[in-house]
């Protein structure tokens, strides 16, 4: 149990914060929906519960993935976060379906009520602000490796979108879900205003369907990313970067093979290098230590670097990774 609590401390902070915030928001929206019966509020309630459940899974999965390798699992637990996320998206998928169905019901039989207008507006406004705070935290985690001047003030917004593809799995999920959360809250606000001040009383139903569809897009993106992560996806850009760097070493003649595999938040690097066949073991060992140290220094989250040596066949092999 002590180890479990220690691992929890290493879990994704943005996912933990998102879990707390979205649970509070979901309970507020639930109370508002039970009082008002507003279908847009129902969609937002379902969305927030889905976010809270998903991000709780993410937090626990990201923490347990840091567990050290054991005799039974010598490869470690890096892919656990991907497996947990694959399960978590099922919950969001079900909630998205229910949200869309509820929207269709409201369109087929629209209702209009003057009651509780300001309660709905207040709840959704507060939800948008709270969820925006989670989104900002995720943005900061995505851009934490960038120079301070590139993410100063409003610059953090475009930079976070540019770099989200390179974010850790947990942070990427929080970022994607809270984009929908903030956008969904604002959309529901607009729908309630339209239904109040025009004859288009089914606007909240259409808003519910749009929110549900956005959730499905998040489910699809997260599923594809984490299915690839669970299988062990290659990072082609890092392969090219490491290959170019390794070939700068004067005693490395060629690269027969180079793999950079993502496992959750971890990166595993495997190299097979061609060197002078007359090279002594001590020199080869020094080269191994030098290359491993440089890779770990220049690239975050590299957990191990496996390097094999072969004799130089004088035939160029490395032309970069295959796309």
PDB file of N, CA and C in Angstrom, residues 1 8 37 72-73 97 227 269:
ATOM      1  N   UNK A   1       0.832  -1.213   0.000  1.00  0.00           N
ATOM      2  CA  UNK A   1       0.000   0.000   0.000  1.00  0.00           C
ATOM      3  C   UNK A   1       0.867   1.264   0.000  1.00  0.00           C
ATOM      4  N   UNK A   8       1.133   7.064  -6.709  1.00  0.00           N
ATOM      5  CA  UNK A   8       0.102   8.068  -6.972  1.00  0.00           C
ATOM      6  C   UNK A   8       0.680   9.482  -7.007  1.00  0.00           C
ATOM      7  N   UNK A  37     -34.466  20.666 -15.715  1.00  0.00           N
ATOM      8  CA  UNK A  37     -34.844  19.730 -16.764  1.00  0.00           C
ATOM      9  C   UNK A  37     -34.330  20.142 -18.137  1.00  0.00           C
ATOM     10  N   UNK A  72       8.434 -10.769 -12.997  1.00  0.00           N
ATOM     11  CA  UNK A  72       7.312 -11.235 -13.816  1.00  0.00           C
ATOM     12  C   UNK A  72       7.075 -10.324 -15.010  1.00  0.00           C
ATOM     13  N   UNK A  73       7.337  -9.023 -14.830  1.00  0.00           N
ATOM     14  CA  UNK A  73       7.154  -8.047 -15.909  1.00  0.00           C
ATOM     15  C   UNK A  73       8.464  -7.272 -16.110  1.00  0.00           C
ATOM     16  N   UNK A  97     -23.068   8.720 -26.682  1.00  0.00           N
ATOM     17  CA  UNK A  97     -24.279   8.151 -27.302  1.00  0.00           C
ATOM     18  C   UNK A  97     -25.541   8.633 -26.592  1.00  0.00           C
ATOM     19  N   UNK A 227      -4.144   2.888 -28.761  1.00  0.00           N
ATOM     20  CA  UNK A 227      -3.997   1.569 -29.371  1.00  0.00           C
ATOM     21  C   UNK A 227      -2.585   1.432 -29.934  1.00  0.00           C
ATOM     22  N   UNK A 269      15.136   3.062 -26.740  1.00  0.00           N
ATOM     23  CA  UNK A 269      15.978   3.235 -27.927  1.00  0.00           C
ATOM     24  C   UNK A 269      16.843   1.998 -28.117  1.00  0.00           C
TER      25      UNK A 269
END
